[in-house]
Amino acid sequence: MWKNTFFLFFILSACAEELCKPDASNGYKVRLSLKTALGDDAYTWNKNEMFLFQSTLAFAMRTSHTGQSYEISNIVVCNETDRVSFWFVVTSPGNPTELVENYIVEEAIRKSRHRINSAFLLTDKTLEFVGILPTLATPVSYDTPPWLIVFGVLMGIIVAGIIVLLASSIVKRKRKTRRTDEEEADEETRVKTMDNGVYNMSFSVEDKLTQM
Amino acid sequence: MRLVLPNPGLDLRIPNHEDLDRIEKEEAGGRQKWDNKAQYILTCVGFCIGLGNVWRFPYLCQSHGGGAFLIPYLILLVLEGMPLLLLEFAIGQRLRKGSVGVWRSINPYLTGIGIASMLVSFLVALYYNTLIAWILWYLFNSFQSPLPWAQCPLNDNGTGFIPECEQSSTVDYFFYRVTLNATASIEDSGGIHWPIVVCLLAAWTVVAICCIRGISTAGKAVYVTAILPYIVLGIFLVRGLTLKGAWSGIKFLFTPDVEELINPTTWLDAGAQVFYAFSLAWGGLISFSSYNPVHNNCVQDAVILSVVNGLTSIYAASVTYTIIGFRATENYDNCVAGNVMTLLNAFDLPEDNITSSNYEEALNRLNSSYPDVVSGLDIKTCNLQKLLSEGVEGTGLAFIVFTEAITNMPGSPIWSVLFFLMLFCLGLSTLFGNIEGVVIPLKDLNIFPKKWPHEALTGITCVVAFIICLLFAQRSGLYWVTVFDSFAGSVPLLTVGLFEMVAIVYIYGVDRLNEDIKFMVGYKPSIFWQVMWRVVSPLIILVILVFYLVKQAQEELSYLTWDPSSEKFPSLVSTPYPSWINAVIFLLAGGPSLALPVYALCRLVYVSYRKLRMFSSY
């Protein structure tokens, strides 16, 4: 009996390995760049980390493909390299020999991408699922563009400045014309009452008109 | 050396020395004057130091043999720039009028020189203020984090970036598409792009308020606009030197290549750069020095200004190249890192196996063992020297290279605000001189009624200029700016400069000028100035002018366009100009240059006609 169980187990694992191979139709290649992301704080990749990966992916499948209870054994991994890259396929919980379609796997990964990244302290660029493009972050956008606000402030200051300058020059000019008018009036009376440098009070304005 | 053309009636048209002293004492001129000497020097420094010192000189320096370029530049600064500068200062201070007034006093037939200066100043002010409008746009957009040119917008279904942005770069896209919305050729007008109109409005109102009362407002504004650029350059120098790759930039700039000195183009470019850097022949300097007290030491001023100009060019070039070195190194490192990653991914090697230091040998090793695999990969060639010499002149420097470098610095918005504020101040202080060179001749020519105050003249000039500038607010505006830059500000200035020298030296008379300077300053200018004025400087300008005309006549007129549909995209495509551009070029370059002969001819005809009528009526 033990021989039979052993034989069955052997067949199953062989099948599993058959299912997972590079360029598998429903499989994906994963690539991790630990040193690029974490530098000196990078952890070493070992079996425990692989276990975490399998469990995170099982979690992602459970969340996305509701109703199915995926186990860690459903995430089959193969072809590990020193780069830290490997292939994986997902087998169906009901039938371990059947692979889950890649679009279901893709959707699961897309939905929980952030959770998967955080589990490994990595980002979209350093934890790559080859073939699954990360959804791009939308660029920051504002309701009122900031540049209009700055422009408004600047124009407000300048228009206020122009009005102040124009008003002050108009006031200055009015004051100058008033002063020159007064000075002209003084000058006239002074000229009229002077004769050879001597003031003569009997001079009157009409004398000016009798010039020949 | 009494080579002076006969000029009857000169003494009747200009005040003599005793009159000058009397006018000064009684302040009977009613003319504005400087509050203090510092204002005058700062205004002149601001006028001379402009955008060209930041984005033209460093490029010339680097492309003409680095440190070796300083030799022709400094030599021509002394032989060509300083004498012309002293000439303009002395004549303005002596005759106490703006450019049209000065030439009319020397000889009424020469008024055309003043008109030419005015036209050139106006045309240059138009496109210069458009550059300032673009700088203002970037300045307004710097008050956000992340900077808008650091990210590409997404395409319609959100799966990728817009292809135009993807193929070129975020900074290219922001400049050519978001800022300018450039069409593919100058013939395709494309309509008005309203953000530029808004920025043009801002630019012209700033200029209007600063120049509204002439030098009494402009003189106060220069305390900020002339000093701030030096402070910001200092900040950038400190920041730049602490960045990685700064020294490779500085080395690239100053590494001398002595063989370039034999090349005549080097000397010609140095001469042209000195001429434009000193803002000569625009009429603004004559105007500014006419507000000086009569006994101001203009010889000292000319020397000081020349030295300041030369030193500032070198200072700005150093700062520029620290930033360029940083950007080039950053791009080079990214290029190598990208290649390393490609190799690691293709051969599934552990990450430590290939680093930037052993990248070369690793590549060779892999290439020799697996040549087919390696050739199939997308390995880019990373060349630091090529990156250092990339598009680093003109608008490309400020809006593409520098903006990209700034996005990679920590705290980008602050650096962006500082940088564009500096460019804004540099451009604005040059515009003060420009507007002075337009408004004062308009006043002297009595185009407006005498009763109208200076404010009204400045206001009208700015409004008219703004309306004409809407030409540059079109989507093809970039190409129009290039046309104006190449043709309105080059040949006419050289022609006017040459006429100026000839007029003062041979019609006003160098001996008379020597006496004037002796009266104003206390000593006659030395033999150095005599030789320069009579022979050397006019000769240099004539040579530059002739070579420039010959070069222009030989080349096919073409310009660079931003054309997303071409195969060479994202490189700019060199397109020939349409044929009607020749008429535009003739107007821009020929109009001011021919103003002197045309005016002299018209006046001759008018005077002869009047004489004939007078004789026939007897």
Tab-separated table of C-alpha atoms in Angstrom, chain B residues 362-607:
chain	number	residue	atom	x	y	z
B	362	ALA	CA	31.030	41.091	-18.876
B	363	LEU	CA	29.488	42.197	-22.166
B	364	ASN	CA	32.555	41.105	-24.106
B	365	ARG	CA	32.651	37.760	-22.298
B	366	LEU	CA	28.987	37.064	-23.004
B	367	ASN	CA	29.273	38.294	-26.576
B	368	SER	CA	32.139	35.936	-27.304
B	369	SER	CA	30.359	32.934	-25.794
B	370	TYR	CA	26.800	33.613	-26.962
B	371	PRO	CA	27.014	36.095	-29.848
B	372	ASP	CA	23.545	35.318	-31.322
B	373	VAL	CA	21.756	35.874	-28.035
B	374	VAL	CA	23.554	39.126	-27.325
B	375	SER	CA	22.951	40.563	-30.795
B	376	GLY	CA	19.248	39.844	-30.421
B	377	LEU	CA	19.055	41.913	-27.250
B	378	ASP	CA	18.319	45.629	-27.175
B	379	ILE	CA	21.731	46.774	-25.922
B	380	LYS	CA	22.036	50.575	-26.208
B	381	THR	CA	25.375	52.266	-26.755
B	382	CYS	CA	26.113	54.538	-23.815
B	383	ASN	CA	28.477	57.348	-24.685
B	384	LEU	CA	29.145	59.991	-22.044
B	385	GLN	CA	30.843	62.393	-24.456
B	386	LYS	CA	27.884	62.283	-26.807
B	387	LEU	CA	25.505	62.969	-23.935
B	388	LEU	CA	27.613	65.921	-22.830
B	389	SER	CA	27.475	67.527	-26.262
B	390	GLU	CA	23.721	67.090	-26.773
B	391	GLY	CA	21.547	70.009	-27.868
B	392	VAL	CA	22.861	72.431	-25.302
B	393	GLU	CA	22.165	75.778	-26.931
B	394	GLY	CA	19.334	78.253	-26.900
B	395	THR	CA	15.849	77.239	-25.904
B	396	GLY	CA	16.937	73.590	-25.995
B	397	LEU	CA	19.289	74.233	-23.095
B	398	ALA	CA	16.784	75.955	-20.841
B	399	PHE	CA	13.601	74.071	-21.617
B	400	ILE	CA	14.854	70.578	-22.390
B	401	VAL	CA	18.245	69.877	-20.851
B	402	PHE	CA	17.953	71.933	-17.694
B	403	THR	CA	14.359	70.963	-16.941
B	404	GLU	CA	15.341	67.314	-17.248
B	405	ALA	CA	18.302	67.825	-14.927
B	406	ILE	CA	16.091	69.643	-12.415
B	407	THR	CA	13.567	66.796	-12.257
B	408	ASN	CA	16.411	64.544	-11.107
B	409	MET	CA	17.506	66.855	-8.307
B	410	PRO	CA	15.985	66.415	-4.859
B	411	GLY	CA	13.544	69.231	-4.135
B	412	SER	CA	12.893	69.938	-7.836
B	413	PRO	CA	10.185	72.623	-7.559
B	414	ILE	CA	12.486	74.981	-5.639
B	415	TRP	CA	15.308	74.616	-8.154
B	416	SER	CA	12.881	75.075	-11.005
B	417	VAL	CA	11.448	78.261	-9.494
B	418	LEU	CA	14.939	79.643	-8.866
B	419	PHE	CA	16.173	78.796	-12.336
B	420	PHE	CA	13.258	80.295	-14.229
B	421	LEU	CA	13.182	83.328	-11.959
B	422	MET	CA	16.825	83.893	-12.850
B	423	LEU	CA	16.134	83.583	-16.568
B	424	PHE	CA	13.165	85.918	-16.174
B	425	CYS	CA	15.298	88.574	-14.474
B	426	LEU	CA	18.063	88.213	-17.050
B	427	GLY	CA	15.622	88.704	-19.902
B	428	LEU	CA	13.671	91.497	-18.245
B	429	SER	CA	16.707	93.666	-17.530
B	430	THR	CA	17.735	93.372	-21.181
B	431	LEU	CA	14.248	94.418	-22.208
B	432	PHE	CA	14.527	97.619	-20.174
B	433	GLY	CA	17.298	98.738	-22.488
B	434	ASN	CA	15.297	97.640	-25.506
B	435	ILE	CA	12.198	99.571	-24.568
B	436	GLU	CA	14.339	102.615	-23.763
B	437	GLY	CA	15.856	102.244	-27.235
B	438	VAL	CA	12.358	102.299	-28.772
B	439	VAL	CA	10.461	104.880	-26.706
B	440	ILE	CA	13.100	107.616	-26.587
B	441	PRO	CA	13.609	107.672	-30.393
B	442	LEU	CA	9.824	107.754	-30.821
B	443	LYS	CA	9.839	110.807	-28.573
B	444	ASP	CA	12.719	112.414	-30.464
B	445	LEU	CA	11.104	111.785	-33.834
B	446	ASN	CA	7.970	113.570	-32.620
B	447	ILE	CA	5.768	110.720	-33.724
B	448	PHE	CA	3.497	111.380	-30.772
B	449	PRO	CA	2.373	114.850	-29.637
B	450	LYS	CA	4.883	116.451	-27.274
B	451	LYS	CA	2.285	116.946	-24.577
B	452	TRP	CA	1.757	113.212	-24.078
B	453	PRO	CA	3.462	111.967	-20.908
B	454	HIS	CA	6.144	109.283	-20.966
B	455	GLU	CA	3.677	106.824	-19.402
B	456	ALA	CA	1.387	107.067	-22.397
B	457	LEU	CA	4.250	106.409	-24.839
B	458	THR	CA	5.439	103.365	-22.948
B	459	GLY	CA	1.887	102.096	-22.634
B	460	ILE	CA	1.154	102.451	-26.327
B	461	THR	CA	4.458	100.799	-27.291
B	462	CYS	CA	3.715	97.829	-25.039
B	463	VAL	CA	0.160	97.442	-26.279
B	464	VAL	CA	1.193	97.562	-29.955
B	465	ALA	CA	4.054	95.151	-29.290
B	466	PHE	CA	1.707	92.748	-27.489
B	467	ILE	CA	-0.665	92.718	-30.435
B	468	ILE	CA	2.167	92.029	-32.884
B	469	CYS	CA	3.493	89.324	-30.539
B	470	LEU	CA	0.297	87.369	-31.094
B	471	LEU	CA	2.123	86.195	-34.219
B	472	PHE	CA	4.338	84.191	-31.893
B	473	ALA	CA	1.372	82.866	-29.926
B	474	GLN	CA	0.342	80.794	-32.914
B	475	ARG	CA	1.135	77.129	-32.869
B	476	SER	CA	3.913	77.781	-35.375
B	477	GLY	CA	5.266	80.554	-33.121
B	478	LEU	CA	8.467	78.661	-32.322
B	479	TYR	CA	9.539	78.797	-35.956
B	480	TRP	CA	8.737	82.503	-36.206
B	481	VAL	CA	10.876	83.186	-33.151
B	482	THR	CA	13.742	81.339	-34.829
B	483	VAL	CA	13.332	83.457	-37.972
B	484	PHE	CA	13.404	86.685	-35.971
B	485	ASP	CA	16.343	85.473	-33.895
B	486	SER	CA	18.411	84.528	-36.929
B	487	PHE	CA	17.689	87.542	-39.105
B	488	ALA	CA	16.374	90.524	-37.158
B	489	GLY	CA	19.061	90.565	-34.542
B	490	SER	CA	22.168	89.716	-36.527
B	491	VAL	CA	22.966	91.554	-39.760
B	492	PRO	CA	21.162	94.847	-38.919
B	493	LEU	CA	23.056	95.188	-35.635
B	494	LEU	CA	26.410	94.661	-37.292
B	495	THR	CA	25.533	97.170	-40.015
B	496	VAL	CA	24.365	99.786	-37.522
B	497	GLY	CA	27.455	99.210	-35.376
B	498	LEU	CA	29.696	99.759	-38.375
B	499	PHE	CA	27.850	102.927	-39.408
B	500	GLU	CA	28.038	104.205	-35.828
B	501	MET	CA	31.783	103.819	-35.673
B	502	VAL	CA	32.337	105.404	-39.072
B	503	ALA	CA	29.970	108.274	-38.247
B	504	ILE	CA	31.587	109.142	-34.953
B	505	VAL	CA	35.181	108.619	-36.009
B	506	TYR	CA	35.054	110.197	-39.446
B	507	ILE	CA	32.071	112.580	-39.421
B	508	TYR	CA	31.956	113.795	-35.827
B	509	GLY	CA	35.714	113.490	-35.647
B	510	VAL	CA	37.907	111.549	-33.237
B	511	ASP	CA	39.835	114.711	-32.305
B	512	ARG	CA	36.617	116.416	-31.253
B	513	LEU	CA	35.668	113.300	-29.291
B	514	ASN	CA	39.067	113.307	-27.581
B	515	GLU	CA	38.519	116.933	-26.539
B	516	ASP	CA	35.053	116.067	-25.266
B	517	ILE	CA	36.349	113.189	-23.188
B	518	LYS	CA	39.143	115.395	-21.854
B	519	PHE	CA	36.505	117.938	-20.824
B	520	MET	CA	34.224	115.361	-19.246
B	521	VAL	CA	36.712	113.052	-17.575
B	522	GLY	CA	39.867	115.122	-17.175
B	523	TYR	CA	42.295	113.297	-19.455
B	524	LYS	CA	42.526	112.502	-23.153
B	525	PRO	CA	41.993	108.823	-24.039
B	526	SER	CA	45.281	106.985	-24.556
B	527	ILE	CA	46.816	105.809	-27.841
B	528	PHE	CA	45.150	102.411	-27.322
B	529	TRP	CA	41.690	103.915	-27.797
B	530	GLN	CA	42.833	106.015	-30.773
B	531	VAL	CA	44.148	103.008	-32.667
B	532	MET	CA	41.095	100.905	-31.815
B	533	TRP	CA	38.592	103.560	-32.855
B	534	ARG	CA	40.221	104.560	-36.077
B	535	VAL	CA	41.303	101.229	-37.468
B	536	VAL	CA	40.952	98.020	-35.521
B	537	SER	CA	37.353	97.903	-34.300
B	538	PRO	CA	35.663	99.034	-37.541
B	539	LEU	CA	37.810	96.546	-39.434
B	540	ILE	CA	36.827	93.677	-37.147
B	541	ILE	CA	33.137	94.487	-37.504
B	542	LEU	CA	33.443	94.803	-41.271
B	543	VAL	CA	35.142	91.410	-41.509
B	544	ILE	CA	32.489	89.758	-39.325
B	545	LEU	CA	29.694	91.365	-41.349
B	546	VAL	CA	31.138	90.309	-44.707
B	547	PHE	CA	31.802	86.745	-43.603
B	548	TYR	CA	28.339	86.539	-42.084
B	549	LEU	CA	26.658	87.719	-45.285
B	550	VAL	CA	28.737	85.324	-47.375
B	551	LYS	CA	27.855	82.421	-45.086
B	552	GLN	CA	24.155	83.260	-45.191
B	553	ALA	CA	24.162	83.591	-48.960
B	554	GLN	CA	25.844	80.212	-49.392
B	555	GLU	CA	23.691	78.178	-47.052
B	556	GLU	CA	20.299	76.889	-48.007
B	557	LEU	CA	17.825	78.414	-45.632
B	558	SER	CA	16.401	75.701	-43.443
B	559	TYR	CA	15.013	75.282	-39.959
B	560	LEU	CA	14.400	72.495	-37.458
B	561	THR	CA	10.856	71.287	-36.953
B	562	TRP	CA	9.090	69.076	-34.434
B	563	ASP	CA	7.286	66.544	-36.587
B	564	PRO	CA	5.837	63.469	-34.833
B	565	SER	CA	4.930	61.921	-38.174
B	566	SER	CA	8.468	61.901	-39.595
B	567	GLU	CA	10.796	58.899	-39.439
B	568	LYS	CA	13.537	60.825	-37.698
B	569	PHE	CA	11.270	61.599	-34.748
B	570	PRO	CA	12.160	62.428	-31.930
B	571	SER	CA	15.087	64.241	-33.544
B	572	LEU	CA	14.190	67.621	-34.994
B	573	VAL	CA	13.812	67.507	-38.777
B	574	SER	CA	15.687	69.998	-40.929
B	575	THR	CA	13.151	71.465	-43.370
B	576	PRO	CA	13.802	74.090	-46.041
B	577	TYR	CA	11.954	77.372	-45.648
B	578	PRO	CA	9.069	78.190	-47.991
B	579	SER	CA	9.864	80.764	-50.643
B	580	TRP	CA	7.764	83.574	-49.144
B	581	ILE	CA	10.081	83.594	-46.140
B	582	ASN	CA	12.611	85.440	-48.277
B	583	ALA	CA	10.344	88.481	-48.282
B	584	VAL	CA	10.057	88.311	-44.500
B	585	ILE	CA	13.831	87.966	-44.121
B	586	PHE	CA	14.387	90.939	-46.405
B	587	LEU	CA	12.042	93.048	-44.279
B	588	LEU	CA	13.588	91.962	-41.008
B	589	ALA	CA	17.238	92.201	-41.974
B	590	GLY	CA	17.131	94.679	-44.822
B	591	GLY	CA	14.622	97.090	-43.346
B	592	PRO	CA	16.726	98.415	-40.491
B	593	SER	CA	20.011	98.085	-42.414
B	594	LEU	CA	18.709	100.209	-45.258
B	595	ALA	CA	17.130	102.811	-42.972
B	596	LEU	CA	20.236	104.992	-43.061
B	597	PRO	CA	20.694	105.253	-46.825
B	598	VAL	CA	16.943	105.496	-47.445
B	599	TYR	CA	16.456	108.253	-44.883
B	600	ALA	CA	19.504	110.174	-46.140
B	601	LEU	CA	18.200	109.930	-49.694
B	602	CYS	CA	14.693	111.051	-48.724
B	603	ARG	CA	16.082	113.982	-46.820
B	604	LEU	CA	18.312	114.954	-49.731
B	605	VAL	CA	15.326	114.900	-52.064
B	606	TYR	CA	13.185	116.882	-49.610
B	607	VAL	CA	15.855	119.520	-48.981
